[in-house]
Coordinates of C-alpha atoms and ligand atoms in Angstrom, one line a residue:
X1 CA 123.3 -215.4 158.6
X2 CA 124.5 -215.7 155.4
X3 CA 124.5 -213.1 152.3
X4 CA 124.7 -213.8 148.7
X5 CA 124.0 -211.9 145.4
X6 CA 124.0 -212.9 141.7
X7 CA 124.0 -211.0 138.9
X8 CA 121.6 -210.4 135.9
X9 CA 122.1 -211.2 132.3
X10 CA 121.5 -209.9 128.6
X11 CA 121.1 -211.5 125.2
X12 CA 124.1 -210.6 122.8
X13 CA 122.9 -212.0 119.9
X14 CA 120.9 -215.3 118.7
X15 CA 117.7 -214.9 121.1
X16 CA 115.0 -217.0 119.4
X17 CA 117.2 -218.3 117.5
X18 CA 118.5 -220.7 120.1
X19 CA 115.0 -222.4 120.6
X20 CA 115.3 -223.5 116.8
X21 CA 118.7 -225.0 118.0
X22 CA 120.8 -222.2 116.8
X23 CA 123.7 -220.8 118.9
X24 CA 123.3 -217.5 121.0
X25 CA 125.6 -215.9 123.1
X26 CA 124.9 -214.3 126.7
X27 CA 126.2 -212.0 129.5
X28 CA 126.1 -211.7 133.0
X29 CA 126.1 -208.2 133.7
X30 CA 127.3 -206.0 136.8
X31 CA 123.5 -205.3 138.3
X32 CA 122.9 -208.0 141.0
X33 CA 120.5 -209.2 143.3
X34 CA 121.7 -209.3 147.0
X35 CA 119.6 -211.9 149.1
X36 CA 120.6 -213.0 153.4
X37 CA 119.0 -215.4 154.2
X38 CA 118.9 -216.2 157.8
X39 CA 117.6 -220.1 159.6
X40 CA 115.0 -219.4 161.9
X41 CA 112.2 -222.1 163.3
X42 CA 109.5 -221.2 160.9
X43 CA 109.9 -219.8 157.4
X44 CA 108.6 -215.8 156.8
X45 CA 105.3 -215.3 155.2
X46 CA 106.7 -215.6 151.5
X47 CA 105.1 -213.5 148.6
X48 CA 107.3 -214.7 145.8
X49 CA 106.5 -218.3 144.3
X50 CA 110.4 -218.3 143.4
X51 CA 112.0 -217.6 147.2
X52 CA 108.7 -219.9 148.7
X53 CA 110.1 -222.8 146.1
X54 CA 113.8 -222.4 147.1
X55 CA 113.1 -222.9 150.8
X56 CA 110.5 -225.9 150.0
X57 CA 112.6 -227.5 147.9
X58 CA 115.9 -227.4 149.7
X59 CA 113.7 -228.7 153.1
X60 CA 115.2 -225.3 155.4
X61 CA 113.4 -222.8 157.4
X62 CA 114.2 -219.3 158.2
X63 CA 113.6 -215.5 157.1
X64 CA 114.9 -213.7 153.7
X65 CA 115.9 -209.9 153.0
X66 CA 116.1 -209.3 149.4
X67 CA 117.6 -206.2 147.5
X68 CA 117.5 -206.1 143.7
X69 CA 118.9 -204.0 141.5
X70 CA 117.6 -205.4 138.3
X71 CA 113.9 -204.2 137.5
X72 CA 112.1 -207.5 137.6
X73 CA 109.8 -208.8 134.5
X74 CA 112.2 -206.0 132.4
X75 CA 114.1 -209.6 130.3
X76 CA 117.6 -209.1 132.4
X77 CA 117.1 -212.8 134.2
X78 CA 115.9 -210.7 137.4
X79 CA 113.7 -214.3 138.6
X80 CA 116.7 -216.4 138.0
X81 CA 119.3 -214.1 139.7
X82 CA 116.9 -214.5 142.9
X83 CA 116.6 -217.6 143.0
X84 CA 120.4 -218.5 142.2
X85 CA 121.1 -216.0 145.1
X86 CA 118.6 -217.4 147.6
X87 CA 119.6 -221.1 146.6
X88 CA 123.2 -219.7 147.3
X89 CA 122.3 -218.2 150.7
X90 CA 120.5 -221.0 152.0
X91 CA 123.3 -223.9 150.8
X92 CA 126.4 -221.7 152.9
X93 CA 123.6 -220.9 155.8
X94 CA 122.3 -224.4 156.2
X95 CA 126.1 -225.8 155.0
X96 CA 124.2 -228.0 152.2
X97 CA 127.3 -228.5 150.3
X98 CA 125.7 -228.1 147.3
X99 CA 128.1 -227.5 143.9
X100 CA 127.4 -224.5 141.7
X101 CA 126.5 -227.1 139.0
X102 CA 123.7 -228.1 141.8
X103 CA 122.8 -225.0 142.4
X104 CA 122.5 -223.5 138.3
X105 CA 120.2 -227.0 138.1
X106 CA 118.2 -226.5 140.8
X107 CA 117.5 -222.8 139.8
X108 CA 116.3 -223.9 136.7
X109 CA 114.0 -226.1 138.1
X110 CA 112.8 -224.0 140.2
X111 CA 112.0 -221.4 137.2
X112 CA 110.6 -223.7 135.4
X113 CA 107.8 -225.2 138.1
X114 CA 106.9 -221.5 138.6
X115 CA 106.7 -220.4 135.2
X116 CA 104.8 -223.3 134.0
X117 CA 107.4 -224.9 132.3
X118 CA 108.6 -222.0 130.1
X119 CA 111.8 -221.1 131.8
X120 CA 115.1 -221.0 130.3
X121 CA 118.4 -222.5 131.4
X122 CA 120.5 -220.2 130.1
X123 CA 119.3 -216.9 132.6
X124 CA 120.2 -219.7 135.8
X125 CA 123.4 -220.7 134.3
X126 CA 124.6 -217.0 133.2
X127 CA 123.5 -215.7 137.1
X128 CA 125.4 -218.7 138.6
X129 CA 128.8 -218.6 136.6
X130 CA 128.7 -215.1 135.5
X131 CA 130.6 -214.5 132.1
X132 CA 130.2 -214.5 128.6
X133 CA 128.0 -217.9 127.5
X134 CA 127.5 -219.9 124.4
X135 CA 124.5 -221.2 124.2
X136 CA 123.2 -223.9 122.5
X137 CA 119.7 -225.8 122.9
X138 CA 121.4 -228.6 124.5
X139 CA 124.3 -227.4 126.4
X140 CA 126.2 -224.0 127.5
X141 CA 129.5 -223.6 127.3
X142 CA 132.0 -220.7 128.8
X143 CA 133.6 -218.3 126.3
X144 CA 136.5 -216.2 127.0
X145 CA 135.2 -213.1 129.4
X146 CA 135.2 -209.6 126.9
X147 CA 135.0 -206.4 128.6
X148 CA 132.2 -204.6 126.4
X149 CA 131.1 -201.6 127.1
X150 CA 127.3 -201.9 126.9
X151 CA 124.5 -199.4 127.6
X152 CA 120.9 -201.4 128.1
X153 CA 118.1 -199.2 127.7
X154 CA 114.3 -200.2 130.1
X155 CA 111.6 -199.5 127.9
X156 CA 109.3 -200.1 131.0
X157 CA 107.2 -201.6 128.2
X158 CA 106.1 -205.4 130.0
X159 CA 106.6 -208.4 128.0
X160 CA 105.7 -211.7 128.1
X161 CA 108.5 -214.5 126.7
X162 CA 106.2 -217.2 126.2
X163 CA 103.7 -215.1 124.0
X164 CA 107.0 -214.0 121.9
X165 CA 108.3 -217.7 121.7
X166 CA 104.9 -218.7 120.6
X167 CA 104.5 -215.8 118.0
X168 CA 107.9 -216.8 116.0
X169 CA 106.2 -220.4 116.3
X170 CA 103.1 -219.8 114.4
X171 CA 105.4 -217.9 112.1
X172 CA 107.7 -220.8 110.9
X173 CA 104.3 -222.3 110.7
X174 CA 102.5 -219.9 108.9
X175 CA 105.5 -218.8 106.8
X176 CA 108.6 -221.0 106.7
X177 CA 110.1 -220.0 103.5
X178 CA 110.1 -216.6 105.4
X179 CA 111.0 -217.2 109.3
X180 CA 113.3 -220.3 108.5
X181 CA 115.8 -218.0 106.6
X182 CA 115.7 -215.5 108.9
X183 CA 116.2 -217.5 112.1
X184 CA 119.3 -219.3 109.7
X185 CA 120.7 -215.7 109.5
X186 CA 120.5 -215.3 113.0
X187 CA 122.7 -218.1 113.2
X188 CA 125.3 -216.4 110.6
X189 CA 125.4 -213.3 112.9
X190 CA 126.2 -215.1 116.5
X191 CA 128.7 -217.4 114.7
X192 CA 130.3 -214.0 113.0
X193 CA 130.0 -212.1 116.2
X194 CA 131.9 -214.8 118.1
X195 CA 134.9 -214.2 115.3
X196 CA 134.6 -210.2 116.6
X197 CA 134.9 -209.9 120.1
X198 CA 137.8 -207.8 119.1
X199 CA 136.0 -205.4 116.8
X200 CA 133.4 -203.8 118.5
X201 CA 132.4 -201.8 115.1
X202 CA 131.9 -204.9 113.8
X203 CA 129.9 -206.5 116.7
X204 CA 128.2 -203.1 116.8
X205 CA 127.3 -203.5 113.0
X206 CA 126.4 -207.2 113.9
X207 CA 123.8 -206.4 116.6
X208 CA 122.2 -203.9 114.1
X209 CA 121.5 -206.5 111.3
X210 CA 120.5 -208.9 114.4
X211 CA 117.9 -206.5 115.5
X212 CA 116.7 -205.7 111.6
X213 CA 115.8 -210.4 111.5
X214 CA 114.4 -210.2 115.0
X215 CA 112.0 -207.5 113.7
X216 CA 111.6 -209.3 110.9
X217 CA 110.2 -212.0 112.7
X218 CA 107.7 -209.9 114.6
X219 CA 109.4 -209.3 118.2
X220 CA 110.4 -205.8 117.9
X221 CA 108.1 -202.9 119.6
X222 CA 107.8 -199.1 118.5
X223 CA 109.4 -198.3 122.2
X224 CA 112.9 -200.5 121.4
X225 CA 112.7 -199.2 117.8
X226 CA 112.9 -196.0 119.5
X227 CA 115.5 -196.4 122.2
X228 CA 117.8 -198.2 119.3
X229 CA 117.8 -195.3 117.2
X230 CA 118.0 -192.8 119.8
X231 CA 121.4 -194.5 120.9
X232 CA 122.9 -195.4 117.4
X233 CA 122.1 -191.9 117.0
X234 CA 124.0 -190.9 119.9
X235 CA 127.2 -192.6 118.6
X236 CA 126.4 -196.1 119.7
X237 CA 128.2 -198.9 117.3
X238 CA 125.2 -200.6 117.0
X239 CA 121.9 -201.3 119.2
X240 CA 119.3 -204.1 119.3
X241 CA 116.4 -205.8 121.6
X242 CA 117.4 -208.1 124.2
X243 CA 115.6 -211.4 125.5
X244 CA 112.0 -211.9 124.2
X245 CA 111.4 -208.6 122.5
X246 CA 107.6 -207.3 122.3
X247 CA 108.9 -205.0 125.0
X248 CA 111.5 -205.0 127.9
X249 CA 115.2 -204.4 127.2
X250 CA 117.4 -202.7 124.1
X251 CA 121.1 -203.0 124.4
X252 CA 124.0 -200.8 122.6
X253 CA 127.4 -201.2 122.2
X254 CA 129.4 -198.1 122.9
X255 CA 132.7 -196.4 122.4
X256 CA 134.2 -196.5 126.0
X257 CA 133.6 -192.6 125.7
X258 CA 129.8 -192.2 124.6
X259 CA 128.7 -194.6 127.6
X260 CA 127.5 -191.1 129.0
X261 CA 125.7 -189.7 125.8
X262 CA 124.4 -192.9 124.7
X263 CA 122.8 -193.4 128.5
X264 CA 121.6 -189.7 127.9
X265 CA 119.5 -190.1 125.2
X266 CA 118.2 -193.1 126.3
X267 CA 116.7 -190.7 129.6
X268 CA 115.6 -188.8 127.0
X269 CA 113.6 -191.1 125.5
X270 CA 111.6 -191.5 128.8
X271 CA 113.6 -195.0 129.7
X272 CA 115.6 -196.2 131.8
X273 CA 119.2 -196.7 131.3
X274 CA 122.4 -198.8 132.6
X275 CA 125.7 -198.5 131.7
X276 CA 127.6 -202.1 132.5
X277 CA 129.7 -204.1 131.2
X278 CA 130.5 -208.3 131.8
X279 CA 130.0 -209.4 135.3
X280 CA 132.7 -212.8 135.6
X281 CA 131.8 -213.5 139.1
X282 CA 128.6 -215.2 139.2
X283 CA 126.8 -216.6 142.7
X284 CA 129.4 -214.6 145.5
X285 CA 129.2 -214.6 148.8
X286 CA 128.8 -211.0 150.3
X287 CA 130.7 -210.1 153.3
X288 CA 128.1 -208.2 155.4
X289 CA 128.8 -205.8 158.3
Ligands
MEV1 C1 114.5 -215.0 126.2 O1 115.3 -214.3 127.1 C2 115.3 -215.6 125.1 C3 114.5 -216.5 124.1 O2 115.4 -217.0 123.1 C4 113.9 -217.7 124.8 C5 114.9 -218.7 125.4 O3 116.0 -218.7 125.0 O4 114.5 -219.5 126.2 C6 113.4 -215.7 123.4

């Protein structure tokens, strides 16, 4: 029996962005999925397309417990931290040997047959190395880990990612003298917010002016508008979406001390929140008993 878990992950800044090429930079954060996977003679009647995938593919049968602590469909990487986990689980239970390069490629795959070809590498690569990521369209690349004190707010709104990818498309169609500025802006902010890792007024005031150019390019929702001013309001440094937008996930940075009141009137707002911070671990084995 083996047990594994892998964390989830959050947008920082430069989400759409990074489909036009641009850099963004992600998070693993501390909530986790924790998956034991078990070998057996005959796999366990499988409900989700990712955990039937990661047995198929890797050629193993056996049974699967999984315990999540990342609401799924919410934009935190919830898919990809289960499949990185399982993936884990089944390489050290079958000893497959497989390299945590293997295993972040493999995930993505994986995402990417069940979601139609829509998935993105970075939520596979953030769940498997853990950290802080810079990511580009064709690579990502380890930064330097940065202890932020974050506060991520659950609309419990449902959003879709490709229908947000797809609604920035038709705007640099529709309007490029709008959405191409906009999305080069986005670009100024990650590239300035890499420079402030130290100054988290500054990366605070950064994520604000991120979220004004993601609204600007149609991705915001009444429900984040909500849950960003409700926390800047609280004493948050600055707030914005996370991920797709059109629902999901708002995050704010936080003065170490208004983690609490932040997170409070988040609640108040009828959401869910998490306080967190960087997760550096990644894919780790669980020691169980
Ligand atoms: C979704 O989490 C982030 C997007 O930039 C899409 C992607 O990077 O694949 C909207």
């Amino acid at each position: 029996m083996a047990t594994w878990s892998a964390p989830g992950k959050v947008f920082l800044f430069g989400e759409h962005a990074v489909v036009y090429g641009k850099p963004g930079i992600a998070m693993a954060i501390k909530p986790r999925v924790f998956v034991t996977v078990r070998r057996g003679r005959r796999t366990t009647e499988l409900k989700s397309a990712y955990l039937k995938e990661c047995f198929r593919r890797l050629n193993v049968k056996g049974s699967i417990y999984v315990r999540s602590q990342l609401t799924s469909s919410s934009g935190l990487g919830s898919s990809a931290a289960v499949t990185i986990a399982t993936l884990s689980a089944i390489n050290d239970e079958f000893g497959l040997s497989m390299t945590r390069d293997e295993i972040a490629r493999t995930g993505y795959e994986i995402e990417k047959k069940v979601q139609m070809g829509l998935a993105s590498p970075t939520d596979t690569y953030v769940s498997t190395f853990g950290g802080l990521v810079l990511v580009t369209q064709e690579s990502r690349r380890m930064l330097p880990p940065r202890n932020l004190p974050l506060v991520i707010g659950n609309t419990g709104v449902p959003h879709y990612t490709a229908q947000m990818v797809n609604h920035v498309r038709e705007m640099v169609k529709s309007h490029p003298g709008i959405a191409k500025p906009v999305i080069d802006a986005i670009e100024v902010v990650a590239q300035e917010a890499l420079r402030s890792f130290e100054d988290l007024k500054r990366l605070g005031w950064l994520m604000d002016v991120n979220q004004a150019l993601l609204e600007a390019l149609g991705v915001g929702h009444p429900a984040l508008s909500r849950l960003v001013v409700a926390a800047r309001t609280a004493g948050a440094f600055g707030a914005k979406l996370t991920g797709a937008g059109g629902g999901g996930c708002m995050i704010a940075i936080c003065p170490p001390r208004l983690k609490n009141r932040v997170a409070g009137a988040i609640t108040a707002c009828d959401a869910e929140a998490i306080i967190t911070t960087i997760d550096t671990e990644g894919a780790r084995r669980e020691r169980v008993g």
